[in-house]
Each structure stands twice: as structure tokens, then as C-alpha cells.
Coordinates of C-alpha atoms in Angstrom, one line a residue:
Chain A
M1 CA 71.2 235.7 -11.9
A2 CA 73.2 233.9 -15.0
Q3 CA 71.0 233.4 -17.8
Q4 CA 72.2 230.0 -18.1
A5 CA 71.0 229.4 -14.5
R6 CA 67.7 231.3 -15.4
A7 CA 67.0 228.9 -18.4
I8 CA 67.6 226.1 -15.9
K9 CA 65.2 227.7 -13.6
T10 CA 62.5 228.3 -16.3
R11 CA 62.8 224.6 -17.6
R12 CA 62.0 222.9 -14.2
A13 CA 59.4 225.3 -13.7
I14 CA 57.9 223.8 -17.6
L15 CA 58.7 220.7 -16.1
E16 CA 56.8 220.7 -12.6
A17 CA 54.0 222.4 -14.3
A18 CA 53.6 219.9 -16.7
A19 CA 54.4 217.0 -14.0
T20 CA 51.2 218.2 -11.9
V21 CA 49.2 218.6 -15.0
F22 CA 49.9 214.8 -16.2
A23 CA 48.8 213.6 -12.9
E24 CA 45.6 215.7 -12.4
R25 CA 44.6 215.1 -16.1
G26 CA 46.5 212.4 -17.4
Y27 CA 49.1 212.8 -19.8
E28 CA 46.9 212.4 -23.0
R29 CA 44.3 214.8 -22.1
T30 CA 46.6 217.5 -21.0
T31 CA 47.7 220.3 -23.8
I32 CA 50.5 222.7 -23.9
G33 CA 48.3 225.6 -23.1
E34 CA 47.2 224.3 -19.8
I35 CA 50.8 223.5 -19.1
L36 CA 52.0 227.4 -20.0
V37 CA 48.9 228.5 -17.9
R38 CA 50.2 226.5 -14.6
A39 CA 53.9 227.0 -14.7
G40 CA 53.4 230.9 -15.8
V41 CA 55.5 231.3 -18.8
T42 CA 55.6 232.1 -22.6
K43 CA 54.9 230.1 -25.1
G44 CA 58.2 231.4 -27.0
A45 CA 59.4 230.2 -23.6
L46 CA 58.1 226.5 -23.6
Y47 CA 59.4 226.0 -27.4
F48 CA 62.7 227.4 -26.6
H49 CA 63.2 224.1 -24.0
F50 CA 60.5 221.8 -26.1
A51 CA 58.9 221.1 -29.3
S52 CA 56.5 219.2 -28.2
K53 CA 53.9 218.0 -25.1
E54 CA 55.7 214.7 -25.7
E55 CA 59.3 216.2 -25.3
V56 CA 58.0 217.6 -22.2
A57 CA 56.9 214.2 -21.1
L58 CA 60.5 212.7 -21.9
G59 CA 61.9 215.5 -19.7
V60 CA 59.7 214.7 -16.8
L61 CA 60.6 211.3 -17.5
D62 CA 64.5 212.1 -17.2
A63 CA 64.0 214.1 -13.9
Q64 CA 64.3 210.7 -11.9
M65 CA 67.8 210.2 -13.5
L66 CA 70.2 211.8 -10.9
D67 CA 71.5 215.9 -11.3
V68 CA 74.8 214.5 -9.7
P69 CA 76.3 211.5 -10.0
L70 CA 77.3 209.2 -7.4
S71 CA 81.2 209.9 -6.4
P72 CA 82.6 205.9 -7.3
R73 CA 82.5 203.1 -4.7
A74 CA 84.6 200.8 -3.8
I75 CA 82.6 198.1 -4.0
K76 CA 80.2 198.1 -7.4
L77 CA 77.2 196.8 -6.0
Q78 CA 77.3 199.4 -3.0
E79 CA 77.0 202.0 -5.9
L80 CA 73.5 200.3 -6.8
A81 CA 72.2 200.4 -3.5
D82 CA 73.3 203.8 -2.8
Q83 CA 71.6 204.7 -6.1
C84 CA 68.5 202.8 -4.8
F85 CA 68.8 204.8 -2.0
L86 CA 69.4 208.2 -3.1
L87 CA 66.1 207.9 -5.4
T88 CA 64.3 207.0 -2.5
H89 CA 65.2 210.2 -0.7
R90 CA 64.0 212.0 -4.4
L91 CA 61.0 210.0 -4.3
Q92 CA 60.0 211.2 -0.6
H93 CA 61.2 215.2 -1.2
D94 CA 61.2 216.1 -5.1
A95 CA 57.4 216.3 -6.4
L96 CA 59.3 216.6 -10.1
V97 CA 60.8 212.9 -9.4
R98 CA 57.6 211.1 -8.2
A99 CA 55.8 212.6 -11.1
S100 CA 58.7 211.2 -13.5
V101 CA 57.9 207.7 -11.7
G102 CA 54.3 207.9 -12.1
L103 CA 54.4 208.9 -15.5
A104 CA 56.8 205.9 -16.5
L105 CA 54.1 203.3 -14.4
D106 CA 50.8 205.0 -15.7
T107 CA 49.3 202.5 -18.0
G108 CA 47.0 205.3 -19.5
A109 CA 50.0 207.2 -21.0
T110 CA 50.0 205.8 -24.3
G111 CA 51.9 208.6 -26.0
V112 CA 54.7 208.7 -24.0
D113 CA 58.1 206.5 -24.5
R114 CA 57.7 204.7 -21.7
V115 CA 59.8 201.4 -22.9
G116 CA 62.6 204.3 -23.4
A117 CA 62.4 205.6 -19.9
F118 CA 62.6 201.8 -18.8
Q119 CA 65.0 200.6 -20.6
A120 CA 67.3 203.2 -19.9
W121 CA 67.0 202.7 -16.6
I122 CA 67.9 198.9 -17.0
D123 CA 70.6 199.7 -18.7
E124 CA 72.0 202.0 -16.4
V125 CA 71.9 199.0 -13.6
S126 CA 72.9 196.5 -16.3
E127 CA 76.1 198.3 -16.6
I128 CA 76.7 199.0 -12.7
L129 CA 76.3 194.9 -12.8
T130 CA 78.6 194.3 -15.4
A131 CA 81.1 196.7 -13.8
S132 CA 80.4 194.4 -10.7
Q133 CA 81.1 191.1 -12.4
A134 CA 84.2 192.3 -14.1
R135 CA 85.9 193.1 -10.8
G136 CA 84.2 189.3 -9.5
E137 CA 81.7 190.5 -7.2
L138 CA 79.1 188.7 -8.7
L139 CA 78.4 184.7 -8.2
V140 CA 79.2 183.0 -11.2
H141 CA 75.9 181.9 -11.8
V142 CA 74.3 186.1 -12.4
N143 CA 72.7 186.5 -15.6
V144 CA 73.3 190.3 -15.7
A145 CA 70.5 191.1 -18.0
D146 CA 67.9 188.5 -16.3
T147 CA 69.2 190.7 -12.7
A148 CA 68.7 194.2 -14.0
R149 CA 65.3 193.3 -15.3
L150 CA 64.2 192.0 -11.7
F151 CA 65.9 195.0 -9.9
C152 CA 63.9 197.7 -11.6
G153 CA 60.9 195.7 -11.8
A154 CA 61.2 195.0 -8.1
F155 CA 61.9 198.4 -7.0
S156 CA 59.4 200.3 -9.1
G157 CA 57.0 197.5 -7.6
V158 CA 57.9 198.7 -4.1
Q159 CA 58.1 202.0 -4.1
A160 CA 54.8 202.2 -6.0
M161 CA 53.1 199.8 -2.9
S162 CA 54.5 201.9 -0.3
Q163 CA 52.8 205.2 -2.2
I164 CA 49.6 203.4 -2.3
L165 CA 50.0 202.0 1.7
C166 CA 51.7 205.1 3.0
E167 CA 52.4 207.6 0.9
R168 CA 56.1 206.1 0.8
E169 CA 56.7 206.8 4.7
D170 CA 58.1 203.2 5.2
L171 CA 60.1 203.7 1.6
A172 CA 63.2 203.5 3.5
H173 CA 62.8 200.6 5.3
R174 CA 61.4 198.6 2.2
V175 CA 64.4 199.1 -0.1
S176 CA 66.4 198.4 2.3
V177 CA 64.3 194.6 2.9
L178 CA 64.7 194.7 -1.3
L179 CA 68.6 195.1 -1.4
Q180 CA 68.7 192.5 1.7
H181 CA 66.6 189.9 0.2
F182 CA 68.1 190.4 -3.5
M183 CA 72.3 190.9 -2.7
P184 CA 72.8 187.7 -1.1
S185 CA 71.4 186.1 -4.5
V186 CA 73.8 188.0 -6.5
C187 CA 76.7 189.2 -4.1
T188 CA 79.5 186.6 -3.5
P189 CA 79.5 185.8 0.4
A190 CA 82.6 187.0 1.6
L191 CA 81.6 190.7 -0.1
L192 CA 77.6 190.9 1.2
T193 CA 79.0 191.8 5.2
S194 CA 81.0 194.7 3.8
L195 CA 78.2 196.0 2.3
D196 CA 75.8 198.6 3.6
L197 CA 72.2 198.1 3.6
T198 CA 70.7 199.4 6.4
E199 CA 67.9 202.0 5.7
G200 CA 69.7 204.7 7.9
R201 CA 72.0 205.0 4.6
V202 CA 69.3 206.9 3.1
A203 CA 69.6 210.4 5.2
Q204 CA 73.4 209.9 5.2
L205 CA 73.3 209.7 1.4
A206 CA 70.7 212.4 1.0
A207 CA 73.0 214.8 3.0
E208 CA 76.1 214.4 0.8
Y209 CA 73.6 214.8 -2.2
E210 CA 71.9 218.0 -1.4
A211 CA 75.4 219.5 -0.2
E212 CA 76.7 218.8 -3.4
L213 CA 73.7 220.3 -5.4
L214 CA 74.0 223.2 -3.1
R215 CA 77.7 223.6 -3.9
R216 CA 77.1 223.9 -8.0
E217 CA 74.1 225.9 -7.5
Q218 CA 76.6 228.4 -5.6
N219 CA 79.5 227.6 -8.4
P220 CA 77.7 227.8 -11.6
A221 CA 80.9 227.4 -13.6
D222 CA 81.2 223.5 -11.9
T223 CA 77.8 222.7 -13.5
H224 CA 77.3 220.5 -16.6
G225 CA 74.1 219.7 -18.2
Chain B
M1 CA 20.7 177.4 -17.7
A2 CA 20.5 177.4 -14.6
Q3 CA 19.6 180.3 -13.0
Q4 CA 22.3 180.9 -11.1
A5 CA 24.6 180.1 -13.7
R6 CA 23.3 183.1 -15.2
A7 CA 23.5 185.7 -12.1
I8 CA 27.4 184.4 -12.2
K9 CA 27.7 185.1 -16.0
T10 CA 25.7 188.7 -15.4
R11 CA 27.8 189.6 -12.9
R12 CA 31.6 189.0 -14.6
A13 CA 29.7 190.9 -17.8
I14 CA 29.2 193.9 -15.4
L15 CA 33.3 193.8 -14.0
E16 CA 34.2 193.1 -17.6
A17 CA 32.5 196.0 -18.8
A18 CA 33.4 198.0 -15.9
A19 CA 36.9 196.9 -16.0
T20 CA 37.3 198.3 -19.8
V21 CA 35.4 201.6 -19.1
F22 CA 37.8 202.5 -15.8
A23 CA 40.8 201.8 -18.2
E24 CA 39.7 203.9 -20.8
R25 CA 38.3 206.5 -18.8
G26 CA 39.7 206.5 -15.2
Y27 CA 37.7 205.4 -12.6
E28 CA 36.9 208.8 -11.5
R29 CA 35.6 209.7 -14.4
T30 CA 33.6 206.7 -15.1
T31 CA 29.6 206.5 -14.8
I32 CA 27.3 203.9 -13.7
G33 CA 25.1 204.6 -17.2
E34 CA 28.1 204.2 -18.9
I35 CA 29.2 200.4 -17.2
L36 CA 25.4 200.0 -17.9
V37 CA 25.7 200.7 -21.7
R38 CA 28.7 199.0 -22.0
A39 CA 27.6 195.6 -19.9
G40 CA 24.2 195.6 -22.2
V41 CA 22.2 195.0 -18.8
T42 CA 19.6 196.5 -16.7
K43 CA 20.2 199.1 -14.3
G44 CA 17.9 196.5 -12.0
A45 CA 20.7 193.4 -13.0
L46 CA 23.6 196.1 -11.7
Y47 CA 22.0 196.9 -8.6
F48 CA 21.3 193.3 -7.5
H49 CA 25.2 192.5 -7.5
F50 CA 26.3 196.2 -6.8
A51 CA 25.6 199.1 -4.4
S52 CA 27.4 201.2 -6.4
K53 CA 30.5 202.5 -8.3
E54 CA 32.7 201.6 -5.8
E55 CA 31.3 198.4 -5.1
V56 CA 31.9 197.4 -8.7
A57 CA 35.3 198.3 -8.3
L58 CA 35.7 196.5 -5.4
G59 CA 34.6 193.4 -7.8
V60 CA 37.2 194.2 -9.7
L61 CA 40.1 194.4 -7.8
D62 CA 38.7 190.9 -6.0
A63 CA 39.2 189.3 -9.4
Q64 CA 42.5 189.1 -9.3
M65 CA 41.8 186.4 -6.5
L66 CA 41.6 182.6 -7.7
D67 CA 38.2 181.4 -8.9
V68 CA 39.4 178.0 -7.5
P69 CA 41.8 177.8 -4.7
L70 CA 45.2 176.0 -5.3
S71 CA 45.1 172.1 -3.5
P72 CA 47.5 171.9 -0.6
R73 CA 51.3 171.6 -1.6
A74 CA 54.0 169.5 0.7
I75 CA 56.0 172.5 0.7
K76 CA 54.1 175.6 1.4
L77 CA 56.7 177.6 -0.7
Q78 CA 55.9 175.7 -3.4
E79 CA 52.1 177.1 -3.0
L80 CA 53.7 180.8 -2.7
A81 CA 55.7 180.0 -5.8
D82 CA 52.8 178.5 -7.6
Q83 CA 49.7 181.0 -6.6
C84 CA 52.8 183.6 -8.2
F85 CA 52.6 181.3 -11.5
L86 CA 48.8 180.8 -12.2
L87 CA 48.7 184.9 -11.4
T88 CA 51.2 184.8 -14.3
H89 CA 48.8 182.7 -16.8
R90 CA 45.8 184.4 -15.7
L91 CA 47.5 188.1 -16.0
Q92 CA 48.2 186.9 -19.8
H93 CA 44.9 185.3 -20.5
D94 CA 42.1 187.0 -18.7
A95 CA 41.5 190.7 -19.4
L96 CA 39.3 191.0 -16.2
V97 CA 42.3 189.8 -14.1
R98 CA 44.5 192.5 -15.9
A99 CA 42.3 195.2 -15.3
S100 CA 41.7 194.1 -11.6
V101 CA 45.6 194.6 -11.1
G102 CA 45.5 197.7 -13.4
L103 CA 43.2 199.2 -11.6
A104 CA 45.3 198.5 -8.1
L105 CA 48.1 200.5 -9.2
D106 CA 46.1 203.4 -10.9
T107 CA 47.6 206.2 -9.0
G108 CA 44.6 208.2 -10.4
A109 CA 41.9 206.1 -8.8
T110 CA 41.5 207.7 -5.4
G111 CA 38.3 206.8 -4.7
V112 CA 39.0 202.7 -4.6
D113 CA 40.1 200.8 -1.6
R114 CA 43.2 200.2 -3.2
V115 CA 45.0 199.9 -0.1
G116 CA 42.5 197.0 1.1
A117 CA 42.9 195.2 -2.5
F118 CA 46.8 195.4 -1.6
Q119 CA 46.4 194.5 2.3
A120 CA 44.2 191.6 1.6
W121 CA 47.2 190.2 -0.8
I122 CA 49.7 191.1 1.5
D123 CA 47.4 189.1 4.3
E124 CA 47.5 185.8 2.2
V125 CA 51.1 185.5 1.4
S126 CA 51.6 186.4 4.8
E127 CA 49.5 183.5 5.7
I128 CA 51.8 181.1 3.6
L129 CA 54.6 182.9 4.9
T130 CA 53.2 181.7 8.6
A131 CA 52.6 178.2 7.6
S132 CA 55.5 178.0 6.0
Q133 CA 58.0 179.1 9.2
A134 CA 55.7 177.1 11.6
R135 CA 57.2 173.7 9.5
G136 CA 60.5 174.9 9.3
E137 CA 60.7 176.2 5.9
L138 CA 62.3 179.0 6.5
L139 CA 65.4 180.5 7.4
V140 CA 65.7 181.7 11.2
H141 CA 66.1 185.5 10.4
V142 CA 62.4 185.8 7.8
N143 CA 60.8 188.5 9.3
V144 CA 57.4 187.5 7.9
A145 CA 55.4 190.7 7.5
D146 CA 58.6 192.4 5.8
T147 CA 59.0 189.5 3.5
A148 CA 55.3 189.5 2.4
R149 CA 55.1 193.1 1.5
L150 CA 58.7 192.7 -0.4
F151 CA 57.3 190.1 -2.4
C152 CA 53.5 191.9 -3.1
G153 CA 55.5 194.5 -4.0
A154 CA 58.5 193.3 -6.3
F155 CA 55.6 190.8 -8.2
S156 CA 53.4 193.8 -8.8
G157 CA 56.5 195.9 -10.3
V158 CA 57.7 193.4 -12.3
Q159 CA 54.3 192.4 -14.2
A160 CA 53.9 196.1 -14.6
M161 CA 57.3 196.3 -16.5
S162 CA 56.7 193.1 -18.5
Q163 CA 53.3 194.7 -19.7
I164 CA 55.1 198.0 -20.4
L165 CA 58.0 196.6 -22.2
C166 CA 56.5 193.1 -24.2
E167 CA 52.6 193.2 -23.2
R168 CA 53.5 190.9 -20.9
E169 CA 55.0 188.0 -22.9
D170 CA 57.9 187.3 -20.9
L171 CA 56.2 187.2 -17.5
A172 CA 56.6 183.4 -16.6
H173 CA 60.5 183.8 -17.2
R174 CA 60.5 187.3 -15.0
V175 CA 58.5 185.6 -12.5
S176 CA 60.9 182.5 -12.2
V177 CA 63.6 185.5 -12.1
L178 CA 62.0 186.9 -9.4
L179 CA 61.5 183.5 -7.5
Q180 CA 64.9 182.4 -7.7
H181 CA 66.3 185.5 -6.4
F182 CA 64.4 185.7 -3.5
M183 CA 63.7 182.4 -2.4
P184 CA 67.3 181.5 -1.2
S185 CA 67.0 184.6 0.8
V186 CA 64.0 182.9 2.8
C187 CA 63.8 179.2 2.2
T188 CA 66.6 176.4 4.2
P189 CA 69.2 175.5 1.9
A190 CA 67.8 172.0 2.3
L191 CA 64.5 172.8 0.7
L192 CA 65.5 174.9 -1.8
T193 CA 66.6 172.6 -4.1
S194 CA 63.1 170.2 -3.8
L195 CA 61.1 173.8 -5.2
D196 CA 60.3 174.1 -9.1
L197 CA 60.6 177.5 -9.8
T198 CA 61.3 177.1 -13.8
E199 CA 58.6 179.1 -16.3
G200 CA 57.8 175.7 -17.7
R201 CA 55.7 175.2 -14.7
V202 CA 53.1 178.2 -16.2
A203 CA 52.0 175.9 -18.5
Q204 CA 51.5 172.8 -16.5
L205 CA 49.6 174.6 -13.3
A206 CA 47.2 176.6 -15.9
A207 CA 46.3 173.2 -17.5
E208 CA 44.9 172.3 -14.2
Y209 CA 43.0 175.4 -13.2
E210 CA 41.7 175.5 -16.7
A211 CA 40.6 172.0 -16.8
E212 CA 39.2 172.0 -12.7
L213 CA 37.1 175.8 -13.8
L214 CA 35.8 173.8 -17.0
R215 CA 34.7 170.5 -14.4
R216 CA 33.0 173.2 -12.1
E217 CA 31.4 175.0 -14.9
Q218 CA 29.6 171.1 -15.6
N219 CA 28.5 170.6 -12.6
P220 CA 27.5 173.9 -10.7
A221 CA 26.1 172.0 -7.5
D222 CA 30.2 172.2 -6.9
T223 CA 30.4 176.2 -7.3
H224 CA 31.0 177.7 -4.4
G225 CA 30.8 181.4 -4.5

């Protein structure tokens, strides 16, 4: 295994171990020592990647971001929907992504910059909405800042409720319902019918995403980040 | 103080103490003994009201329900909006209501029936939407079960985000934005303009609610529950 690939693997092992311990003991009570034991790595390896427990937590929070960016869509609002559908797939299949979202919502984790994590997500959605507005996709009254916050807040809650009620088994349906209620309030009617907001889209996007991840793993030279 | 009023006060003191300890230590780690010390009540007093720690937690979860029901509104969807606006006020001003919502979303509280708490809220919203549908207020395509879940999930997330970003200072605005994006997808256009979804409504409803609570406190004979 190439050195870079090994480093990526170690980093991921540390984050997965940390995510598990944070979930079990809470962020506040977790020590670096416990993360080391769980990850099965040396102190040196951990401090090569992270300077402190808080940096590990920030790494966990970052894990909800996409490893591979979505290819640009003809309609920007479809890109927003696709981000949600892909996050749905990752929440269902990647424990680290679940831990990341859990840590962002954990009100007991007072030492972690949860504000920054939420703000980064809101900024990302704002960026998509601003581009969408520039292309004339949005209804004239839409306030991008308010809409971005609503969208991030509502998605957080919908996935938390789905987790509580059924371990996120119905999440694809819940996210589809969210998008179908949300889009008519922001999207021009002419475009609305061109959007694919059906839950079947989750499987389709997931297949493309996993294939791209695999391709990058087999061609490490293409991997950036 | 009448005996009934004293019992209500003791019950509330226990719930407030429990809510504080749950928030500090997590539900799992909290003992009945710690709740007793914090509430300053005897073991007998606690067991008069609650049979177990889990029952105390259920009491905390119940505290997000209204002590005083809203008077019926001419438009059922306005009643749904008003429930949200009043919960906004109570989240901002009542620590027990905050603890209740926090416990419902606390993924570490595995011993508590969070499913039941969410389901009760979803059922309440479903009931309002069903009545609303019977009166012809809803667009024909609305699926009451899906819409009720979306609404509860989205509200949960919007308040959690507002707590994280600014200790719920902007919650009235966030809830107003949520309602303004949500209602056009469920309400017939003719009715939509009759709804008051502006954030100013929070203060107005809060004043009515607090006045009614005070009136009941001064006339305990009217108090039911």
C-alpha cells in the first residue's frame, strides 16, 4: 500500500474509533487514551494527524462532507436535492457520517465547535441557492440566508426523527417528502416539473458515488484531499 | 396553599430537578437519589408522583405539551401554526420545556421511550391536519401521515439549530420562515392569505397563554390535570 493510502486509512481508523467512543461516553468524558486503544494506533500516529481531542472531533464533524464532489447539474436546485439524497444514503450506510451528524446535534458536547459545523453546512447550501438565484431558478421573494437555514435545520430534524422512530429505515421517503414540500416555495413553477425529487433517486446517486469512490481508490493519483 | 396546589408544585419541582440532572449527566447515568437531592424532596414524595426513574423521564417528556389547550381557531391550520408559535415562546422561557425537547432528541437516552414522545406529537399534528382536511383547508394531494411527520421533524431540527447557533434567540423568526415555506405546500391558495404566520404572533399568543395560566393559578378549582 502506498504511503499516502496508508495515512488516509490510519486517519479514518482514528476518526471511526473516536466517533464510537464519543457516541458511547459523550465527547466531554472521552480521553485521547481511549481513542488510541479503540483505534489500535500509536500516540505518534494520532498526533501526526490531530493536535488535540478537539481536532479529532472537528475531523469527525467534517466527515459528513462529501469525499467526492457531485458533478455539476443543469439545474442548481437539483444539485441541492441530490446533496440531500446522497447524505441520506451515507447516513444509512456509513457509521462515521452518522457519528458526525450525531456529534453536531449533541447538546452535551460543549467543547466542540458545533456552531462552525452547522455554519459550514449553511454556507454550502447558501452558495448553491445563490447560484440558483443567479440563474433565475428561484421565486422572486426567496431570501437565500433564511432559506438556507431553514433547509439545514429541517433536514437535521427529519433525519433525527427518522433515526429515533426506525433507525433511519424510512429516511429516503422522509427526505423526498421534505423536498416535495420545500421546493414549491422556492422554485419557479416552470422548473419544478423538471426536478426529480422521488426517493428512487437515492439508490441511483449512491451507485454512482460508490463507483467513483472505488475508481479513486484504485487510482490514488486522482485522489485530492 | 391548598393541598392540590402543593402537590402540583412538588411534582413540578421534581421534574425541574430531574430535567437539570438529565441534562448534566445524561439520562442513563442519573440516579433517583440525585434527583431527590436536587429537588429537595423526600423519597416518599417522589414515589407518590412517580414509580420509577423512567416515569420521571416520561413526565419530563410530557412537559412540552400545553398546560392550557389553545382555544379553537376558525382555521385549523392557524391552530397548527399557533401551537408552533406558543411552543417557541415556551422553549425560550421555560427550562422544563427545553429539557423535555432536549431529552426527546438525546440519542444517548436509550432507556427512555422517545419513540412514544415523538409519536404522541405526530398524532397531535395528524389530528389537526385531519380536521383541517375535513374542512377543505388542504390541497387535494396532501398525505396527512407524511405531512405530520415532516412537520414534527422539521420543527425539531429548526429549534435544535437555533439553540446551537444562538441559544434560540432567533427562534420566532426561524419558526415563521418554516411556516411560510411549509403552508403553501399544504394549504389551499384562497385560505393562505388569511393565515397569520408572522413572528409577531409569538408575543401575542404568549401574553394570552401566560394570562390564562395566571387566572387558573388564582382559581385552582378550574385547574384540571
